[in-house]
Structure formats: C-alpha cells, structure tokens
Amino acid sequence: MLDNKISFTLNGKKVEFIGDPLRRLIDTLREDFGLTGVKEGCGEGECGACSVIKDGKLVTSCIIPMGSVAGSDIWTIEGIRDTELGAIIIEAFADGGAVQCGFCIPGMVLASYVLLSEKTNPSELEIREAISGNICRCTGYDLIVESIRLADSRRRGV
Amino acid sequence: MSASCYIPENLTEALEIRKKVHAIPLAGGTDLMVQAKRGIGINPVFPAPIMIITNLEELKGIRVEEDGTLVIGALTTSAEIASDERVFYHIRKAASLMGAVSLRNSATIGGNIANASPKGDLPQPLILLDAEVVLSSIDGERSMKVDDFITGAKKTALKDDEIIKEIRVRPVKATHLFYHKIGTRRANAISKLSLSILADVEDGIVKDFRASSGAAGNKVKRDRNVEMILIGKHIEELPSLVEEFTSAWDGILSPHAMPKYRRESTRRMLSYFLERIAAGAEPGIIE
C-alpha cells in the first residue's frame, strides 16, 4: 500500500503527514510532532485526556484516524496556551487550584476553551456538560468548574 | 499495516471503491477505531479494506423537504442532530444523550445505524418514527425502513457495494412525547435500557400510539399489533388497558441480561406514560 500524504493545519501552521491513514491522530501528534500535552488515558474516546480541537470542536484524538484529518484545523494545548483566551484559562486553573496531578488538564483546558469561545457567562450546568467527557480522578471537579467561572469573569473584565 | 485504506474524495469515488473492493466505510470512527485498537503508537489494523469517508460533504447536513420529510445525511454528527430544532423530539433527545461532547462531535447517524448495536442510541427513536434509510450503490439507490435494515445484533441488510446515504423521516403527528435512557451515569454512558413513546390524542381518543425499546433484545423492539391495543381507545379506558398492554409489550422484549430489571423498568415507564395521559396531561413532553 502506498503511503498517503495528508495535509492539515496544526496550531495555526500548515503541516503534512505521510503514512498510514489509519494511524491515530494522538500518535501523530505525540510521536511525530512531539506534542506531548495530548495524553492517552483510555484509548477508547471516553476519558477525554487526548482531547484536541478539530475545526472548532472538541474531539478525542485517540479514535480519529489521520485519514479523517485531511484539510482540518487542529489545535492542541501547545497552540491554545499562546492564545489570549487560552492563557486566561490556564492562569485561572492555576489560581483556582484546579490542578492536582495534571494528566486531565490539557483536555480540560481545551474543553473550557471551546465552551468559552461559544458562550459568555455559562451556567454551572453548561460548564459541567462541557467537561462531561473529561474525566478527572483527583479533584472532584468543583475547583475545575470554579476555575472556568473565574476564567470567564476575567475575560469579561468583571 | 491494514489490508488497504482508501480516502475517497467524493461519493461517486466512494461507491466505486465500495463496489470494487467492498471497503468498509469509516465515518466518525467512534466504534471502528475502538474495535481495531492495538495500543499506544501502534496503528490500528482492520481485517478488511477500509475507506475513510469522514469528510464527504455530500453525505452531511439536515434538510426538510416540501412535504415536511426530514432528511439527515449519513455523516451528520450527533452534535449537529442534537442542536437542530427541526429534528423530531425523540431523535434529538437521543442524540443529545449519546456519549459526551467530543463523542457527539465525531459519531454519525449513519455509523450508529450501520453498527447495529442493540444499545445504539439513534436506531431506537428512528424505528419509533418509521424512519427509512436510503442505501446508495454505483448501480442505483434503494430504501427501506430502519427497522427492516437492522436485522439483528450487529447485523444489517447492507450489501457489500452499498453505502448508507441518508435517513428520511416523514412527519409524525403526536401530542404526547416521552424519551428515557437509563445509563450508569448522566454523561458518557452506554444505554442499559431506553424507551421512546408517543401518543396522538384528539378529543380524548388515542389516534396513534407508538413505543420502541432499546437495549432490550437483539435489536430495537417495536410491535404495531401491540400498539393497536391502545389505538382508537378513549383516554378514560387506558387505566383498564395498562395491564393488557404492558404484558403484551413485555412479550416482545428479549433482554440478553438482567431481564427482570429491564422488563420491570420498561413496564413502569409505559404505565407511567399511560397514567399521565389518562389523567389528562397537557400535550407536550411527559417528564
């Protein structure tokens, strides 16, 4: 089988992948591009540790084959942390004590980023729904929810 | 490395590949990628050729035709279905409760039907509404009811040169709606049991009544003959028909595990709905 060439945008830059189109997006990001902020937890699309943003939407990169990525716009924590909103969320997570072991946090930040990009002043229910696919074994979620609220108030300047 | 993998650029190319090598279509990948998973850093392997159709625009989107028929492209995601007000209540609700945010952004309606799991979220409301699936091949199109398309657990009538193109749902008149999914938790749960019900009540008469049970047998369970027990009856007669109806419904279920739990839960939900209607519940969603 011939290797396929797949072009996509990664953290704002045009990149190319050459290889098996069934290779998982998570493996390409971690091993080929060195973006180790993408974590592998369950490997079945359920825990959210491998979350990335694909065309503006949160997806789990462990169950996405490279063939599905052609022409897509992919963002990982390494790109989002340099955006204005990303930086606000990360600072709020640190100030709010949202982080313990940190393994779920890149995914949590990306889920928060998508939520706050789509909604201003989200309700607690909306916040919990937005991170419902991101599992955290340490915090019990309350401090993460509080930190997302903090990030939202800070970006609105209140 | 897998047998082979194709990335068709349009539907015609996909149908040609499907005809020639019978490649299995990979839509959102949320089922197939999990089944083919081998480990960290190791590429998934499938026993048959695969074609990745995730980005085929021709199979995406929702439209409503002039006669009110709702047409959902096979590659429309659960998130898109859940957020579209034009979609009938039961389908929208089921889509909104599938997995969590990221799964709903990848999983497609075509994939959910093709996977044909008895626990699949979307076939259940689609079968309630007599939805049809349109199957496309290089030689033409055919359509059939989703209920006929899914023939058993993980089994469908899909031919090896066909692709699910779209799902068609004609408008269904209903005054009272009910959808309930029982899972181990609110988000990210596979159905333990699900039930959709609708009734169309006019001047106290039950003009139409339908129910469909998910995860309670080898496929979604529905039976028009059992539904007929209630059709044409006055709502005041319903309390006296609850026992006959729920027992008959119980007779069509064949739960693979925890049968007592699944049967009793289904019976209670059906009874609750009928009692509410008999009590003159306002039209709308029965919570």
Short mmCIF file of C-alpha atoms in Angstrom, two decimals:
data_model
loop_
_atom_site.label_atom_id
_atom_site.label_comp_id
_atom_site.label_asym_id
_atom_site.label_seq_id
_atom_site.Cartn_x
_atom_site.Cartn_y
_atom_site.Cartn_z
CA MET A 1 0.00 0.00 0.00
CA LEU A 2 1.25 3.44 -0.85
CA ASP A 3 1.58 5.88 1.99
CA ASN A 4 -0.91 8.71 1.80
CA LYS A 5 0.01 12.37 2.09
CA ILE A 6 -2.38 14.21 4.37
CA SER A 7 -2.26 18.00 4.73
CA PHE A 8 -3.81 19.79 7.66
CA THR A 9 -3.30 22.82 9.89
CA LEU A 10 -1.73 22.24 13.30
CA ASN A 11 -1.73 25.01 15.87
CA GLY A 12 -2.04 27.57 13.08
CA LYS A 13 0.68 26.16 10.81
CA LYS A 14 0.23 24.12 7.64
CA VAL A 15 1.73 20.67 8.08
CA GLU A 16 1.90 17.38 6.20
CA PHE A 17 1.63 13.81 7.37
CA ILE A 18 2.89 10.98 5.21
CA GLY A 19 2.00 7.47 6.26
CA ASP A 20 -0.78 5.03 7.12
CA PRO A 21 -4.10 6.92 7.06
CA LEU A 22 -5.31 4.70 9.88
CA ARG A 23 -2.60 5.96 12.23
CA ARG A 24 -4.31 7.54 15.21
CA LEU A 25 -4.21 11.33 15.41
CA ILE A 26 -2.91 11.08 19.01
CA ASP A 27 0.14 9.07 17.90
CA THR A 28 0.89 11.52 15.11
CA LEU A 29 0.64 14.47 17.50
CA ARG A 30 2.72 12.93 20.29
CA GLU A 31 5.31 10.91 18.37
CA ASP A 32 5.65 12.67 15.03
CA PHE A 33 5.12 16.27 16.13
CA GLY A 34 6.31 15.97 19.76
CA LEU A 35 3.12 17.47 21.18
CA THR A 36 3.06 15.51 24.42
CA GLY A 37 0.43 17.71 26.04
CA VAL A 38 -2.01 15.34 24.35
CA LYS A 39 -2.35 12.48 26.84
CA GLU A 40 -3.51 8.92 26.32
CA GLY A 41 -5.85 7.65 29.02
CA CYS A 42 -8.44 5.08 28.00
CA GLY A 43 -7.60 4.92 24.29
CA GLU A 44 -11.31 4.48 23.57
CA GLY A 45 -12.57 8.04 23.33
CA GLU A 46 -14.17 8.08 26.74
CA CYS A 47 -11.83 9.80 29.20
CA GLY A 48 -11.02 12.99 27.30
CA ALA A 49 -7.29 13.11 28.18
CA CYS A 50 -6.45 13.08 24.46
CA SER A 51 -8.87 15.91 23.61
CA VAL A 52 -7.91 18.25 20.79
CA ILE A 53 -9.89 20.90 18.94
CA LYS A 54 -10.75 19.86 15.36
CA ASP A 55 -12.41 22.53 13.21
CA GLY A 56 -13.54 24.35 16.33
CA LYS A 57 -14.98 21.28 18.03
CA LEU A 58 -13.71 19.15 20.87
CA VAL A 59 -12.79 15.61 19.78
CA THR A 60 -10.85 12.69 21.23
CA SER A 61 -7.70 12.17 19.15
CA CYS A 62 -7.24 8.53 20.20
CA ILE A 63 -10.10 7.36 17.97
CA ILE A 64 -9.53 9.63 15.00
CA PRO A 65 -7.56 8.17 12.09
CA MET A 66 -5.26 10.50 10.15
CA GLY A 67 -7.42 9.97 7.07
CA SER A 68 -10.20 11.90 8.82
CA VAL A 69 -7.88 14.83 9.50
CA ALA A 70 -7.23 15.82 5.86
CA GLY A 71 -7.88 19.55 5.46
CA SER A 72 -8.77 20.00 9.13
CA ASP A 73 -7.72 22.71 11.56
CA ILE A 74 -6.28 21.03 14.65
CA TRP A 75 -5.37 22.77 17.91
CA THR A 76 -3.64 21.21 20.91
CA ILE A 77 -2.78 22.69 24.30
CA GLU A 78 0.61 23.73 22.88
CA GLY A 79 -1.16 26.12 20.50
CA ILE A 80 -4.09 27.14 22.69
CA ARG A 81 -1.82 28.22 25.58
CA ASP A 82 -0.49 31.04 23.40
CA THR A 83 -3.94 32.42 22.59
CA GLU A 84 -5.44 35.20 24.71
CA LEU A 85 -8.35 33.08 25.97
CA GLY A 86 -6.14 30.01 26.42
CA ALA A 87 -3.73 31.98 28.61
CA ILE A 88 -6.62 33.32 30.72
CA ILE A 89 -8.00 29.80 31.27
CA ILE A 90 -4.61 28.35 32.20
CA GLU A 91 -3.93 31.17 34.69
CA ALA A 92 -7.41 30.73 36.20
CA PHE A 93 -6.82 26.97 36.57
CA ALA A 94 -3.55 27.70 38.40
CA ASP A 95 -5.04 30.41 40.63
CA GLY A 96 -8.19 28.42 41.31
CA GLY A 97 -6.39 25.26 42.40
CA ALA A 98 -7.98 23.26 39.58
CA VAL A 99 -4.90 21.12 39.02
CA GLN A 100 -3.64 18.21 41.03
CA CYS A 101 -1.82 15.50 39.06
CA GLY A 102 -2.42 17.40 35.83
CA PHE A 103 -2.99 14.47 33.48
CA CYS A 104 -6.54 15.51 32.51
CA ILE A 105 -5.78 19.22 32.47
CA PRO A 106 -4.76 19.75 28.82
CA GLY A 107 -8.09 18.18 27.83
CA MET A 108 -9.96 20.19 30.47
CA VAL A 109 -8.41 23.44 29.23
CA LEU A 110 -9.37 22.63 25.64
CA ALA A 111 -12.94 21.72 26.67
CA SER A 112 -13.12 25.02 28.58
CA TYR A 113 -11.70 26.88 25.60
CA VAL A 114 -14.41 25.55 23.28
CA LEU A 115 -17.11 26.35 25.86
CA LEU A 116 -15.92 29.90 26.49
CA SER A 117 -15.45 30.51 22.76
CA GLU A 118 -19.10 29.63 22.20
CA LYS A 119 -20.69 31.03 25.38
CA THR A 120 -20.31 34.01 27.64
CA ASN A 121 -21.23 33.63 31.30
CA PRO A 122 -22.11 29.91 31.07
CA SER A 123 -24.23 28.38 33.82
CA GLU A 124 -22.80 25.75 36.16
CA LEU A 125 -24.79 23.10 34.27
CA GLU A 126 -23.38 24.27 30.94
CA ILE A 127 -19.86 24.14 32.37
CA ARG A 128 -20.37 20.65 33.78
CA GLU A 129 -21.85 19.49 30.48
CA ALA A 130 -18.92 20.95 28.53
CA ILE A 131 -16.40 18.97 30.60
CA SER A 132 -18.61 15.87 30.99
CA GLY A 133 -16.38 13.87 28.66
CA ASN A 134 -13.21 14.79 30.51
CA ILE A 135 -12.56 12.55 33.47
CA CYS A 136 -10.51 13.75 36.44
CA ARG A 137 -9.56 11.28 39.16
CA CYS A 138 -8.11 13.86 41.56
CA THR A 139 -10.20 16.95 42.06
CA GLY A 140 -13.86 16.03 42.25
CA TYR A 141 -14.40 18.69 39.54
CA ASP A 142 -15.65 21.53 41.79
CA LEU A 143 -12.41 23.51 41.65
CA ILE A 144 -12.23 23.00 37.89
CA VAL A 145 -15.79 24.33 37.49
CA GLU A 146 -14.94 27.30 39.75
CA SER A 147 -11.79 27.99 37.74
CA ILE A 148 -13.71 28.00 34.46
CA ARG A 149 -16.07 30.56 36.01
CA LEU A 150 -13.05 32.58 37.14
CA ALA A 151 -11.63 32.49 33.61
CA ASP A 152 -14.97 33.64 32.22
CA SER A 153 -15.19 36.59 34.62
CA ARG A 154 -11.61 37.60 33.93
CA ARG A 155 -12.02 37.61 30.17
CA ARG A 156 -15.16 39.70 30.56
CA GLY A 157 -13.23 42.04 32.83
CA VAL A 158 -15.52 41.54 35.84
CA MET B 1 -0.50 -2.44 8.23
CA SER B 2 -4.13 -2.94 7.27
CA ALA B 3 -5.24 -4.71 4.11
CA SER B 4 -5.66 -1.31 2.48
CA CYS B 5 -7.14 2.04 3.23
CA TYR B 6 -8.82 4.48 0.85
CA ILE B 7 -9.77 8.12 1.26
CA PRO B 8 -12.35 8.83 -1.46
CA GLU B 9 -12.84 12.48 -2.34
CA ASN B 10 -16.48 12.26 -3.33
CA LEU B 11 -19.47 9.92 -3.14
CA THR B 12 -19.02 8.51 -6.66
CA GLU B 13 -15.43 7.56 -5.92
CA ALA B 14 -16.53 6.02 -2.62
CA LEU B 15 -19.20 3.94 -4.36
CA GLU B 16 -16.67 2.73 -6.95
CA ILE B 17 -14.26 1.62 -4.23
CA ARG B 18 -17.13 0.00 -2.35
CA LYS B 19 -18.16 -1.92 -5.48
CA LYS B 20 -14.61 -2.96 -6.37
CA VAL B 21 -13.08 -3.99 -3.05
CA HIS B 22 -16.04 -3.82 -0.64
CA ALA B 23 -14.09 -1.48 1.64
CA ILE B 24 -15.81 -0.87 4.99
CA PRO B 25 -16.83 2.78 5.36
CA LEU B 26 -15.33 4.51 8.40
CA ALA B 27 -17.49 7.54 9.26
CA GLY B 28 -16.76 9.08 12.67
CA GLY B 29 -14.63 6.13 13.73
CA THR B 30 -16.04 6.06 17.26
CA ASP B 31 -16.92 2.36 17.00
CA LEU B 32 -14.47 1.06 14.39
CA MET B 33 -11.35 2.72 15.80
CA VAL B 34 -12.05 1.26 19.23
CA GLN B 35 -12.56 -2.22 17.74
CA ALA B 36 -9.30 -2.01 15.75
CA LYS B 37 -7.21 -0.50 18.53
CA ARG B 38 -3.91 -2.25 19.20
CA GLY B 39 -2.03 0.01 21.58
CA ILE B 40 -0.12 3.23 22.08
CA GLY B 41 1.86 4.19 18.99
CA ILE B 42 0.69 1.14 17.06
CA ASN B 43 -1.52 1.76 14.05
CA PRO B 44 -4.95 0.10 14.12
CA VAL B 45 -5.45 -2.86 11.82
CA PHE B 46 -8.68 -3.98 10.22
CA PRO B 47 -9.30 -7.42 8.76
CA ALA B 48 -10.80 -5.89 5.61
CA PRO B 49 -10.10 -2.87 3.41
CA ILE B 50 -11.29 0.41 4.91
CA MET B 51 -12.39 3.65 3.34
CA ILE B 52 -12.39 6.79 5.40
CA ILE B 53 -15.44 8.82 4.39
CA THR B 54 -15.48 11.24 7.34
CA ASN B 55 -15.11 14.30 5.14
CA LEU B 56 -17.54 13.51 2.30
CA GLU B 57 -19.58 16.72 2.25
CA GLU B 58 -22.30 15.14 0.08
CA LEU B 59 -23.39 12.97 2.99
CA LYS B 60 -23.56 15.76 5.57
CA GLY B 61 -26.32 18.02 6.79
CA ILE B 62 -30.01 18.14 7.58
CA ARG B 63 -32.76 19.39 5.29
CA VAL B 64 -36.55 19.45 5.27
CA GLU B 65 -38.34 18.69 2.01
CA GLU B 66 -41.53 20.39 0.85
CA ASP B 67 -43.83 17.70 2.25
CA GLY B 68 -42.13 18.05 5.63
CA THR B 69 -39.90 14.99 5.30
CA LEU B 70 -36.75 15.40 7.37
CA VAL B 71 -33.62 14.20 5.59
CA ILE B 72 -30.48 13.60 7.64
CA GLY B 73 -27.24 12.92 5.73
CA ALA B 74 -25.50 9.76 6.90
CA LEU B 75 -22.40 11.67 8.03
CA THR B 76 -24.32 14.17 10.13
CA THR B 77 -22.96 14.06 13.68
CA SER B 78 -24.97 13.52 16.84
CA ALA B 79 -23.99 17.03 17.96
CA GLU B 80 -25.48 18.50 14.77
CA ILE B 81 -28.67 16.46 15.17
CA ALA B 82 -29.00 17.37 18.87
CA SER B 83 -28.76 21.09 18.12
CA ASP B 84 -31.22 21.22 15.21
CA GLU B 85 -34.71 22.25 16.28
CA ARG B 86 -36.24 20.81 13.10
CA VAL B 87 -35.38 17.29 14.19
CA PHE B 88 -38.21 15.34 15.83
CA TYR B 89 -38.02 15.31 19.64
CA HIS B 90 -37.10 11.65 20.23
CA ILE B 91 -34.20 11.67 17.75
CA ARG B 92 -32.86 14.98 19.04
CA LYS B 93 -33.09 13.87 22.66
CA ALA B 94 -31.37 10.54 21.97
CA ALA B 95 -28.60 12.32 20.04
CA SER B 96 -28.09 14.79 22.89
CA LEU B 97 -27.61 11.97 25.41
CA MET B 98 -25.11 9.98 23.33
CA GLY B 99 -21.71 9.76 24.98
CA ALA B 100 -20.22 13.12 25.87
CA VAL B 101 -19.42 16.30 23.92
CA SER B 102 -16.42 15.01 21.99
CA LEU B 103 -18.07 11.73 21.03
CA ARG B 104 -21.12 13.60 19.75
CA ASN B 105 -18.81 15.75 17.62
CA SER B 106 -17.46 12.65 15.83
CA ALA B 107 -20.17 9.99 15.92
CA THR B 108 -22.51 9.95 12.92
CA ILE B 109 -26.09 8.78 12.43
CA GLY B 110 -25.08 6.53 9.53
CA GLY B 111 -22.37 4.90 11.62
CA ASN B 112 -24.72 4.38 14.55
CA ILE B 113 -27.22 2.58 12.29
CA ALA B 114 -24.58 0.54 10.44
CA ASN B 115 -23.02 -0.57 13.73
CA ALA B 116 -26.46 -2.00 14.60
CA SER B 117 -25.79 -2.41 18.29
CA PRO B 118 -28.99 -3.17 20.23
CA LYS B 119 -27.74 -0.48 22.62
CA GLY B 120 -27.21 2.07 19.85
CA ASP B 121 -28.91 5.34 20.71
CA LEU B 122 -30.31 6.51 17.37
CA PRO B 123 -31.99 3.42 15.83
CA GLN B 124 -34.49 3.33 18.70
CA PRO B 125 -36.18 6.71 18.02
CA LEU B 126 -35.76 6.23 14.25
CA ILE B 127 -37.68 2.97 14.41
CA LEU B 128 -40.38 4.65 16.53
CA LEU B 129 -40.88 7.17 13.72
CA ASP B 130 -40.80 4.62 10.87
CA ALA B 131 -37.66 6.31 9.51
CA GLU B 132 -36.20 5.00 6.28
CA VAL B 133 -32.60 4.52 5.34
CA VAL B 134 -31.51 5.32 1.78
CA LEU B 135 -28.79 2.99 0.50
CA SER B 136 -26.64 4.08 -2.40
CA SER B 137 -24.56 1.98 -4.75
CA ILE B 138 -22.91 2.69 -8.09
CA ASP B 139 -25.88 0.94 -9.71
CA GLY B 140 -28.59 2.99 -8.00
CA GLU B 141 -30.48 3.58 -4.81
CA ARG B 142 -32.96 1.70 -2.67
CA SER B 143 -34.58 2.49 0.62
CA MET B 144 -36.10 0.53 3.46
CA LYS B 145 -37.30 1.06 6.99
CA VAL B 146 -34.53 1.25 9.59
CA ASP B 147 -36.46 -1.49 11.40
CA ASP B 148 -36.02 -3.79 8.37
CA PHE B 149 -32.47 -2.65 7.68
CA ILE B 150 -31.24 -3.70 11.13
CA THR B 151 -31.83 -7.45 11.14
CA GLY B 152 -30.26 -8.37 14.46
CA ALA B 153 -27.43 -7.57 16.87
CA LYS B 154 -24.64 -6.09 14.74
CA LYS B 155 -26.42 -7.33 11.60
CA THR B 156 -27.84 -5.25 8.76
CA ALA B 157 -29.20 -5.71 5.26
CA LEU B 158 -26.40 -3.56 3.81
CA LYS B 159 -25.00 -5.10 0.62
CA ASP B 160 -21.24 -5.10 0.12
CA ASP B 161 -21.45 -2.49 -2.64
CA GLU B 162 -23.72 -0.09 -0.73
CA ILE B 163 -23.24 2.93 1.49
CA ILE B 164 -25.86 4.48 3.77
CA LYS B 165 -26.59 7.80 2.07
CA GLU B 166 -29.26 9.40 4.23
CA ILE B 167 -32.08 8.85 6.67
CA ARG B 168 -35.58 10.03 5.85
CA VAL B 169 -38.25 10.73 8.47
CA ARG B 170 -41.76 11.71 7.45
CA PRO B 171 -43.67 13.98 9.82
CA VAL B 172 -45.46 12.08 12.56
CA LYS B 173 -48.44 13.58 14.36
CA ALA B 174 -48.17 13.34 18.12
CA THR B 175 -49.44 15.23 21.13
CA HIS B 176 -47.55 13.45 23.92
CA LEU B 177 -43.87 12.54 23.84
CA PHE B 178 -41.62 10.52 26.12
CA TYR B 179 -37.95 9.56 25.90
CA HIS B 180 -35.90 7.97 28.61
CA LYS B 181 -32.44 6.47 28.61
CA ILE B 182 -31.12 4.59 31.59
CA GLY B 183 -27.33 4.54 31.85
CA THR B 184 -24.83 4.16 34.65
CA ARG B 185 -24.37 7.92 34.78
CA ARG B 186 -25.68 11.06 33.12
CA ALA B 187 -22.85 11.56 30.62
CA ASN B 188 -20.79 9.13 28.60
CA ALA B 189 -22.94 6.11 29.35
CA ILE B 190 -23.93 3.28 27.06
CA SER B 191 -27.67 2.59 27.34
CA LYS B 192 -28.70 -0.02 29.85
CA LEU B 193 -32.21 0.48 28.60
CA SER B 194 -34.03 3.09 26.56
CA LEU B 195 -37.63 3.76 25.69
CA SER B 196 -39.41 6.15 23.36
CA ILE B 197 -43.17 6.62 23.41
CA LEU B 198 -45.53 8.88 21.51
CA ALA B 199 -49.27 9.29 21.53
CA ASP B 200 -51.56 11.37 19.39
CA VAL B 201 -54.66 12.22 21.37
CA GLU B 202 -57.55 14.07 19.74
CA ASP B 203 -60.83 14.79 21.54
CA GLY B 204 -59.93 12.19 24.15
CA ILE B 205 -59.31 9.47 21.57
CA VAL B 206 -55.90 7.86 21.11
CA LYS B 207 -55.44 8.31 17.34
CA ASP B 208 -51.91 6.92 17.33
CA PHE B 209 -49.70 5.25 19.85
CA ARG B 210 -46.15 4.02 19.37
CA ALA B 211 -43.30 2.81 21.53
CA SER B 212 -39.81 1.45 20.89
CA SER B 213 -37.46 -0.27 23.30
CA GLY B 214 -33.66 -0.09 23.02
CA ALA B 215 -31.18 -2.46 24.70
CA ALA B 216 -33.98 -4.88 25.50
CA GLY B 217 -33.33 -7.55 22.88
CA ASN B 218 -31.17 -8.39 19.88
CA LYS B 219 -32.45 -5.26 18.16
CA VAL B 220 -34.80 -2.36 18.86
CA LYS B 221 -38.21 -3.77 19.76
CA ARG B 222 -41.44 -2.38 18.39
CA ASP B 223 -44.74 -4.07 17.53
CA ARG B 224 -47.64 -2.45 15.73
CA ASN B 225 -50.06 -5.18 16.83
CA VAL B 226 -49.33 -4.45 20.47
CA GLU B 227 -49.65 -0.71 19.87
CA MET B 228 -53.08 -1.37 18.31
CA ILE B 229 -54.35 -2.42 21.75
CA LEU B 230 -54.45 1.28 22.63
CA ILE B 231 -55.24 2.90 19.29
CA GLY B 232 -58.80 4.08 18.89
CA LYS B 233 -59.47 3.92 22.62
CA HIS B 234 -60.71 6.78 24.79
CA ILE B 235 -58.18 8.02 27.33
CA GLU B 236 -60.64 7.08 30.09
CA GLU B 237 -60.28 3.45 29.03
CA LEU B 238 -56.48 3.49 29.32
CA PRO B 239 -56.20 2.58 33.04
CA SER B 240 -58.10 -0.65 32.39
CA LEU B 241 -55.82 -1.46 29.42
CA VAL B 242 -52.48 -0.85 31.16
CA GLU B 243 -52.10 -4.46 32.29
CA GLU B 244 -53.01 -5.98 28.95
CA PHE B 245 -50.82 -3.56 27.03
CA THR B 246 -47.72 -3.74 29.24
CA SER B 247 -47.91 -7.53 29.38
CA ALA B 248 -48.15 -7.74 25.60
CA TRP B 249 -45.21 -5.33 25.29
CA ASP B 250 -43.25 -7.41 27.76
CA GLY B 251 -43.84 -10.34 25.43
CA ILE B 252 -41.86 -8.73 22.60
CA LEU B 253 -38.81 -7.96 24.75
CA SER B 254 -35.90 -10.39 24.95
CA PRO B 255 -33.25 -8.79 27.17
CA HIS B 256 -29.85 -10.50 27.00
CA ALA B 257 -29.02 -9.81 30.62
CA MET B 258 -30.78 -8.62 33.78
CA PRO B 259 -34.12 -9.43 32.12
CA LYS B 260 -36.19 -8.82 35.26
CA TYR B 261 -34.76 -5.33 35.71
CA ARG B 262 -35.21 -4.41 32.06
CA ARG B 263 -38.72 -5.80 31.86
CA GLU B 264 -39.92 -4.19 35.09
CA SER B 265 -38.37 -0.79 34.25
CA THR B 266 -39.99 -0.82 30.81
CA ARG B 267 -43.37 -1.79 32.27
CA ARG B 268 -43.18 1.03 34.81
CA MET B 269 -42.28 3.66 32.23
CA LEU B 270 -45.09 2.58 29.91
CA SER B 271 -47.61 2.53 32.78
CA TYR B 272 -46.47 5.95 33.94
CA PHE B 273 -46.95 7.42 30.47
CA LEU B 274 -50.43 5.89 30.09
CA GLU B 275 -51.50 7.04 33.54
CA ARG B 276 -50.40 10.58 32.77
CA ILE B 277 -52.38 10.60 29.52
CA ALA B 278 -55.41 9.12 31.24
CA ALA B 279 -55.12 11.88 33.83
CA GLY B 280 -55.44 14.41 31.03
CA ALA B 281 -51.78 15.51 30.79
CA GLU B 282 -51.28 18.62 28.69
CA PRO B 283 -49.81 17.99 25.23
CA GLY B 284 -46.03 18.06 25.23
CA ILE B 285 -43.16 16.16 26.73
CA ILE B 286 -44.06 13.81 29.56
CA GLU B 287 -41.18 14.10 32.03
#
